[in-house]
Structure formats: C-alpha cells, structure tokens
Amino acid sequence: MDNFEELLVAPISNVLHKVTVVAMWIFAVVAFFYMALGAFVYTLIFGAAAIALFFAKKYSYIEYEYSNTNGEIEIDSIFEQKNRKRKIIFDMKDVLLMAPVESDRYKDNKENISKVINAVPRGNTDKKYSAIVSQGAVKVEVLMVLTQEFIDSCYIYNPRAVVKY
C-alpha cells in the first residue's frame, strides 16, 4: 500500500513581495518618464533599479512543499507560486533524528553537521522541526515546519528517529 503525505507551507505575510512589485513598477514608470525627457543617465539608474527589483521579487515570496512518498521525503521551494526548485530528497531510512528544534534530544545530537538547509518560510513562527540526515560521510540538517499528520507519516518509516510531540 502506498503512503503519500503532502504539505504546503506559505509565508505568514507577503507584504515584502507586494512592496517589491509596487516599487518595481514605480521605478519602471519613472525610467520611461526620464527616457521621454532625454535624461539617459536617470533612465539607466531607474531602469537598472526596476530590473534589479524584477529579479529580487522572485525571492521575496517563497513557499515550501514537503512530500512523503513511501518514506522518500522531497522538499521543493516554490517561487512566487510559479517556479519550483528541488531543495533536497532523502529517504527516511537515512534520517538519524527528526525532532523539534527546542527538544533536548535535538540539542544533544546536533554536532558535526556539515550543511544546513533552511526550508522554513520567512516570518513563520510555527514549531520548527529538524531532520538530521546522513548522506554518506556528510550530515545534513534540514529545518522544516511540519504538521502532526506529516510527522506521523514519517514515523511509519523510521520510528526510532522521529520524535513525536
């Protein structure tokens, strides 16, 4: 029987994204205004600012999707609700510990971590979980915001590593 659990976690506030989009359009309009006046230096300055904000707005609203398919955890970043990028894939058998960041068991086992992958949306204040994954000789820590249902689905595949609170 297949086991599938999916969780989408969005940022608490998208004010930064809205401000970035509005500022981008304002700089673009001002750049066109200066272009019509023939002030090319100001056109370049405001045009460059509009282009920089166009690329920065992609990173101002990032959602994370966690999916568990038969013990294989996939974590994807979703930029502006359009573009998807894979952050990491790991098997629950390779997880040494999955526990809340505030727990004593996590604090006792967080040594020798080579890489930290933060998959927590900006401004999120929910309980963070850490999964310490062994990938060969490298230990990777993945920070996530999980629901009880998702934790239960992970518990099925590695009950010794998952701390349920």
PDB file of C-alpha atoms in Angstrom:
ATOM      1  CA  MET A   1       0.000   0.000   0.000  1.00  0.00           C
ATOM      2  CA  ASP A   2       1.342   3.406  -0.953  1.00  0.00           C
ATOM      3  CA  ASN A   3       1.662   6.098   1.662  1.00  0.00           C
ATOM      4  CA  PHE A   4       1.585   9.694   0.447  1.00  0.00           C
ATOM      5  CA  GLU A   5       1.512  12.865   2.513  1.00  0.00           C
ATOM      6  CA  GLU A   6       1.969  16.374   1.154  1.00  0.00           C
ATOM      7  CA  LEU A   7       2.302  19.680   2.981  1.00  0.00           C
ATOM      8  CA  LEU A   8       2.494  23.209   1.558  1.00  0.00           C
ATOM      9  CA  VAL A   9       3.774  25.935   3.889  1.00  0.00           C
ATOM     10  CA  ALA A  10       3.458  29.567   2.810  1.00  0.00           C
ATOM     11  CA  PRO A  11       4.966  32.705   4.340  1.00  0.00           C
ATOM     12  CA  ILE A  12       2.891  34.354   7.040  1.00  0.00           C
ATOM     13  CA  SER A  13       2.945  37.748   5.330  1.00  0.00           C
ATOM     14  CA  ASN A  14       3.507  38.701   1.716  1.00  0.00           C
ATOM     15  CA  VAL A  15       3.935  42.435   2.382  1.00  0.00           C
ATOM     16  CA  LEU A  16       7.581  42.357   1.261  1.00  0.00           C
ATOM     17  CA  HIS A  17       6.548  40.823  -2.061  1.00  0.00           C
ATOM     18  CA  LYS A  18       3.834  43.437  -2.630  1.00  0.00           C
ATOM     19  CA  VAL A  19       6.208  46.296  -1.787  1.00  0.00           C
ATOM     20  CA  THR A  20       8.829  44.878  -4.167  1.00  0.00           C
ATOM     21  CA  VAL A  21       6.329  44.625  -7.041  1.00  0.00           C
ATOM     22  CA  VAL A  22       4.965  48.149  -6.489  1.00  0.00           C
ATOM     23  CA  ALA A  23       8.473  49.623  -6.236  1.00  0.00           C
ATOM     24  CA  MET A  24       9.490  47.797  -9.423  1.00  0.00           C
ATOM     25  CA  TRP A  25       6.584  49.334 -11.360  1.00  0.00           C
ATOM     26  CA  ILE A  26       7.241  52.810  -9.930  1.00  0.00           C
ATOM     27  CA  PHE A  27      10.915  52.660 -10.937  1.00  0.00           C
ATOM     28  CA  ALA A  28       9.946  51.414 -14.413  1.00  0.00           C
ATOM     29  CA  VAL A  29       7.460  54.271 -14.942  1.00  0.00           C
ATOM     30  CA  VAL A  30       9.991  56.844 -13.718  1.00  0.00           C
ATOM     31  CA  ALA A  31      12.619  55.340 -16.054  1.00  0.00           C
ATOM     32  CA  PHE A  32      10.253  55.703 -19.034  1.00  0.00           C
ATOM     33  CA  PHE A  33       9.443  59.259 -17.957  1.00  0.00           C
ATOM     34  CA  TYR A  34      13.138  60.194 -17.911  1.00  0.00           C
ATOM     35  CA  MET A  35      13.656  58.407 -21.226  1.00  0.00           C
ATOM     36  CA  ALA A  36      10.951  60.597 -22.779  1.00  0.00           C
ATOM     37  CA  LEU A  37      12.692  63.686 -21.399  1.00  0.00           C
ATOM     38  CA  GLY A  38      16.029  62.548 -22.799  1.00  0.00           C
ATOM     39  CA  ALA A  39      17.791  62.223 -19.441  1.00  0.00           C
ATOM     40  CA  PHE A  40      19.549  58.954 -20.197  1.00  0.00           C
ATOM     41  CA  VAL A  41      21.622  58.828 -17.015  1.00  0.00           C
ATOM     42  CA  TYR A  42      18.475  58.857 -14.864  1.00  0.00           C
ATOM     43  CA  THR A  43      16.858  56.416 -17.278  1.00  0.00           C
ATOM     44  CA  LEU A  44      19.724  53.983 -16.716  1.00  0.00           C
ATOM     45  CA  ILE A  45      19.628  54.417 -12.939  1.00  0.00           C
ATOM     46  CA  PHE A  46      15.873  53.920 -12.561  1.00  0.00           C
ATOM     47  CA  GLY A  47      15.791  51.238 -15.253  1.00  0.00           C
ATOM     48  CA  ALA A  48      18.550  49.282 -13.514  1.00  0.00           C
ATOM     49  CA  ALA A  49      16.676  49.575 -10.213  1.00  0.00           C
ATOM     50  CA  ALA A  50      13.471  48.289 -11.857  1.00  0.00           C
ATOM     51  CA  ILE A  51      15.334  45.353 -13.409  1.00  0.00           C
ATOM     52  CA  ALA A  52      17.029  44.522 -10.090  1.00  0.00           C
ATOM     53  CA  LEU A  53      13.658  44.550  -8.323  1.00  0.00           C
ATOM     54  CA  PHE A  54      12.198  42.361 -11.072  1.00  0.00           C
ATOM     55  CA  PHE A  55      14.722  39.650 -10.240  1.00  0.00           C
ATOM     56  CA  ALA A  56      14.545  40.273  -6.466  1.00  0.00           C
ATOM     57  CA  LYS A  57      10.765  39.815  -6.317  1.00  0.00           C
ATOM     58  CA  LYS A  58      11.228  36.126  -7.127  1.00  0.00           C
ATOM     59  CA  TYR A  59      12.920  35.637  -3.756  1.00  0.00           C
ATOM     60  CA  SER A  60      10.503  37.791  -1.755  1.00  0.00           C
ATOM     61  CA  TYR A  61       7.710  35.172  -1.728  1.00  0.00           C
ATOM     62  CA  ILE A  62       8.898  31.586  -1.279  1.00  0.00           C
ATOM     63  CA  GLU A  63       6.658  28.682  -0.303  1.00  0.00           C
ATOM     64  CA  TYR A  64       7.910  25.233   0.643  1.00  0.00           C
ATOM     65  CA  GLU A  65       6.315  21.933  -0.251  1.00  0.00           C
ATOM     66  CA  TYR A  66       7.178  18.812   1.702  1.00  0.00           C
ATOM     67  CA  SER A  67       6.043  15.449   0.364  1.00  0.00           C
ATOM     68  CA  ASN A  68       6.478  11.960   1.770  1.00  0.00           C
ATOM     69  CA  THR A  69       6.050   9.171  -0.769  1.00  0.00           C
ATOM     70  CA  ASN A  70       6.665   5.768   0.783  1.00  0.00           C
ATOM     71  CA  GLY A  71       9.387   7.129   3.063  1.00  0.00           C
ATOM     72  CA  GLU A  72      11.078   9.320   0.467  1.00  0.00           C
ATOM     73  CA  ILE A  73      10.955  12.965   1.530  1.00  0.00           C
ATOM     74  CA  GLU A  74      11.089  15.641  -1.177  1.00  0.00           C
ATOM     75  CA  ILE A  75      11.383  19.310  -0.295  1.00  0.00           C
ATOM     76  CA  ASP A  76      10.731  21.899  -3.004  1.00  0.00           C
ATOM     77  CA  SER A  77      10.915  25.690  -2.995  1.00  0.00           C
ATOM     78  CA  ILE A  78       8.139  27.427  -4.909  1.00  0.00           C
ATOM     79  CA  PHE A  79       8.981  30.960  -6.019  1.00  0.00           C
ATOM     80  CA  GLU A  80       6.061  33.402  -6.500  1.00  0.00           C
ATOM     81  CA  GLN A  81       3.642  30.463  -6.751  1.00  0.00           C
ATOM     82  CA  LYS A  82       5.070  29.740 -10.228  1.00  0.00           C
ATOM     83  CA  ASN A  83       8.539  28.242 -10.357  1.00  0.00           C
ATOM     84  CA  ARG A  84       9.569  25.136  -8.457  1.00  0.00           C
ATOM     85  CA  LYS A  85      13.090  24.186  -7.426  1.00  0.00           C
ATOM     86  CA  ARG A  86      14.069  20.985  -5.630  1.00  0.00           C
ATOM     87  CA  LYS A  87      15.931  21.653  -2.357  1.00  0.00           C
ATOM     88  CA  ILE A  88      16.648  18.092  -1.237  1.00  0.00           C
ATOM     89  CA  ILE A  89      15.456  14.493  -1.496  1.00  0.00           C
ATOM     90  CA  PHE A  90      16.214  11.969   1.234  1.00  0.00           C
ATOM     91  CA  ASP A  91      14.940   8.645   2.456  1.00  0.00           C
ATOM     92  CA  MET A  92      13.537   8.300   5.967  1.00  0.00           C
ATOM     93  CA  LYS A  93      15.892   5.337   6.481  1.00  0.00           C
ATOM     94  CA  ASP A  94      18.805   7.796   6.276  1.00  0.00           C
ATOM     95  CA  VAL A  95      17.357  10.121   8.943  1.00  0.00           C
ATOM     96  CA  LEU A  96      19.290   9.975  12.189  1.00  0.00           C
ATOM     97  CA  LEU A  97      16.880  12.266  14.048  1.00  0.00           C
ATOM     98  CA  MET A  98      13.696  14.194  13.289  1.00  0.00           C
ATOM     99  CA  ALA A  99      12.752  16.317  16.288  1.00  0.00           C
ATOM    100  CA  PRO A 100      11.579  19.790  17.294  1.00  0.00           C
ATOM    101  CA  VAL A 101      14.393  22.316  17.438  1.00  0.00           C
ATOM    102  CA  GLU A 102      13.560  23.062  21.087  1.00  0.00           C
ATOM    103  CA  SER A 103      13.827  19.421  22.202  1.00  0.00           C
ATOM    104  CA  ASP A 104      16.661  18.083  24.343  1.00  0.00           C
ATOM    105  CA  ARG A 105      17.235  15.154  22.003  1.00  0.00           C
ATOM    106  CA  TYR A 106      17.910  17.567  19.121  1.00  0.00           C
ATOM    107  CA  LYS A 107      20.299  19.650  21.228  1.00  0.00           C
ATOM    108  CA  ASP A 108      22.236  16.503  22.163  1.00  0.00           C
ATOM    109  CA  ASN A 109      22.629  15.339  18.531  1.00  0.00           C
ATOM    110  CA  LYS A 110      23.407  18.462  16.532  1.00  0.00           C
ATOM    111  CA  GLU A 111      27.193  18.069  16.428  1.00  0.00           C
ATOM    112  CA  ASN A 112      29.235  17.556  13.241  1.00  0.00           C
ATOM    113  CA  ILE A 113      26.597  18.894  10.861  1.00  0.00           C
ATOM    114  CA  SER A 114      28.206  19.821   7.541  1.00  0.00           C
ATOM    115  CA  LYS A 115      25.328  21.625   5.857  1.00  0.00           C
ATOM    116  CA  VAL A 116      22.085  23.275   6.987  1.00  0.00           C
ATOM    117  CA  ILE A 117      19.146  23.557   4.593  1.00  0.00           C
ATOM    118  CA  ASN A 118      16.525  26.032   5.766  1.00  0.00           C
ATOM    119  CA  ALA A 119      13.076  25.142   4.395  1.00  0.00           C
ATOM    120  CA  VAL A 120      11.115  27.429   6.713  1.00  0.00           C
ATOM    121  CA  PRO A 121       9.172  30.285   5.095  1.00  0.00           C
ATOM    122  CA  ARG A 122      10.069  33.855   6.017  1.00  0.00           C
ATOM    123  CA  GLY A 123       8.207  35.114   9.075  1.00  0.00           C
ATOM    124  CA  ASN A 124       6.855  31.715  10.083  1.00  0.00           C
ATOM    125  CA  THR A 125       6.581  31.307  13.849  1.00  0.00           C
ATOM    126  CA  ASP A 126       5.219  27.743  13.955  1.00  0.00           C
ATOM    127  CA  LYS A 127       7.167  24.929  15.619  1.00  0.00           C
ATOM    128  CA  LYS A 128      10.309  24.118  13.635  1.00  0.00           C
ATOM    129  CA  TYR A 129      11.448  20.563  13.161  1.00  0.00           C
ATOM    130  CA  SER A 130      14.950  19.467  12.298  1.00  0.00           C
ATOM    131  CA  ALA A 131      15.791  16.362  10.331  1.00  0.00           C
ATOM    132  CA  ILE A 132      19.413  15.296  10.609  1.00  0.00           C
ATOM    133  CA  VAL A 133      20.132  13.199   7.534  1.00  0.00           C
ATOM    134  CA  SER A 134      23.179  11.034   6.906  1.00  0.00           C
ATOM    135  CA  GLN A 135      24.298  11.267   3.282  1.00  0.00           C
ATOM    136  CA  GLY A 136      27.398   9.125   3.264  1.00  0.00           C
ATOM    137  CA  ALA A 137      30.046  10.768   5.429  1.00  0.00           C
ATOM    138  CA  VAL A 138      28.141  14.067   5.448  1.00  0.00           C
ATOM    139  CA  LYS A 139      25.453  15.011   7.964  1.00  0.00           C
ATOM    140  CA  VAL A 140      22.857  17.458   6.633  1.00  0.00           C
ATOM    141  CA  GLU A 141      20.353  19.289   8.812  1.00  0.00           C
ATOM    142  CA  VAL A 142      17.020  20.203   7.220  1.00  0.00           C
ATOM    143  CA  LEU A 143      14.839  22.742   9.051  1.00  0.00           C
ATOM    144  CA  MET A 144      11.097  22.401   8.358  1.00  0.00           C
ATOM    145  CA  VAL A 145       7.645  23.370   9.634  1.00  0.00           C
ATOM    146  CA  LEU A 146       5.604  20.171   9.892  1.00  0.00           C
ATOM    147  CA  THR A 147       2.090  19.153  10.876  1.00  0.00           C
ATOM    148  CA  GLN A 148       1.254  16.229  13.130  1.00  0.00           C
ATOM    149  CA  GLU A 149      -0.072  14.234  10.142  1.00  0.00           C
ATOM    150  CA  PHE A 150       3.214  14.638   8.281  1.00  0.00           C
ATOM    151  CA  ILE A 151       5.210  13.616  11.351  1.00  0.00           C
ATOM    152  CA  ASP A 152       3.006  10.534  11.757  1.00  0.00           C
ATOM    153  CA  SER A 153       3.627   9.549   8.130  1.00  0.00           C
ATOM    154  CA  CYS A 154       7.391   9.854   8.716  1.00  0.00           C
ATOM    155  CA  TYR A 155       7.116   7.854  11.943  1.00  0.00           C
ATOM    156  CA  ILE A 156       5.869   4.844   9.985  1.00  0.00           C
ATOM    157  CA  TYR A 157       9.193   4.527   8.131  1.00  0.00           C
ATOM    158  CA  ASN A 158      11.674   5.314  10.925  1.00  0.00           C
ATOM    159  CA  PRO A 159      10.082   5.196  14.389  1.00  0.00           C
ATOM    160  CA  ARG A 160      13.410   5.310  16.257  1.00  0.00           C
ATOM    161  CA  ALA A 161      14.459   8.597  14.664  1.00  0.00           C
ATOM    162  CA  VAL A 162      11.184  10.541  14.774  1.00  0.00           C
ATOM    163  CA  VAL A 163      10.345  12.372  17.986  1.00  0.00           C
ATOM    164  CA  LYS A 164       6.607  12.966  18.239  1.00  0.00           C
ATOM    165  CA  TYR A 165       5.409  15.915  20.342  1.00  0.00           C
TER     166      TYR A 165
END
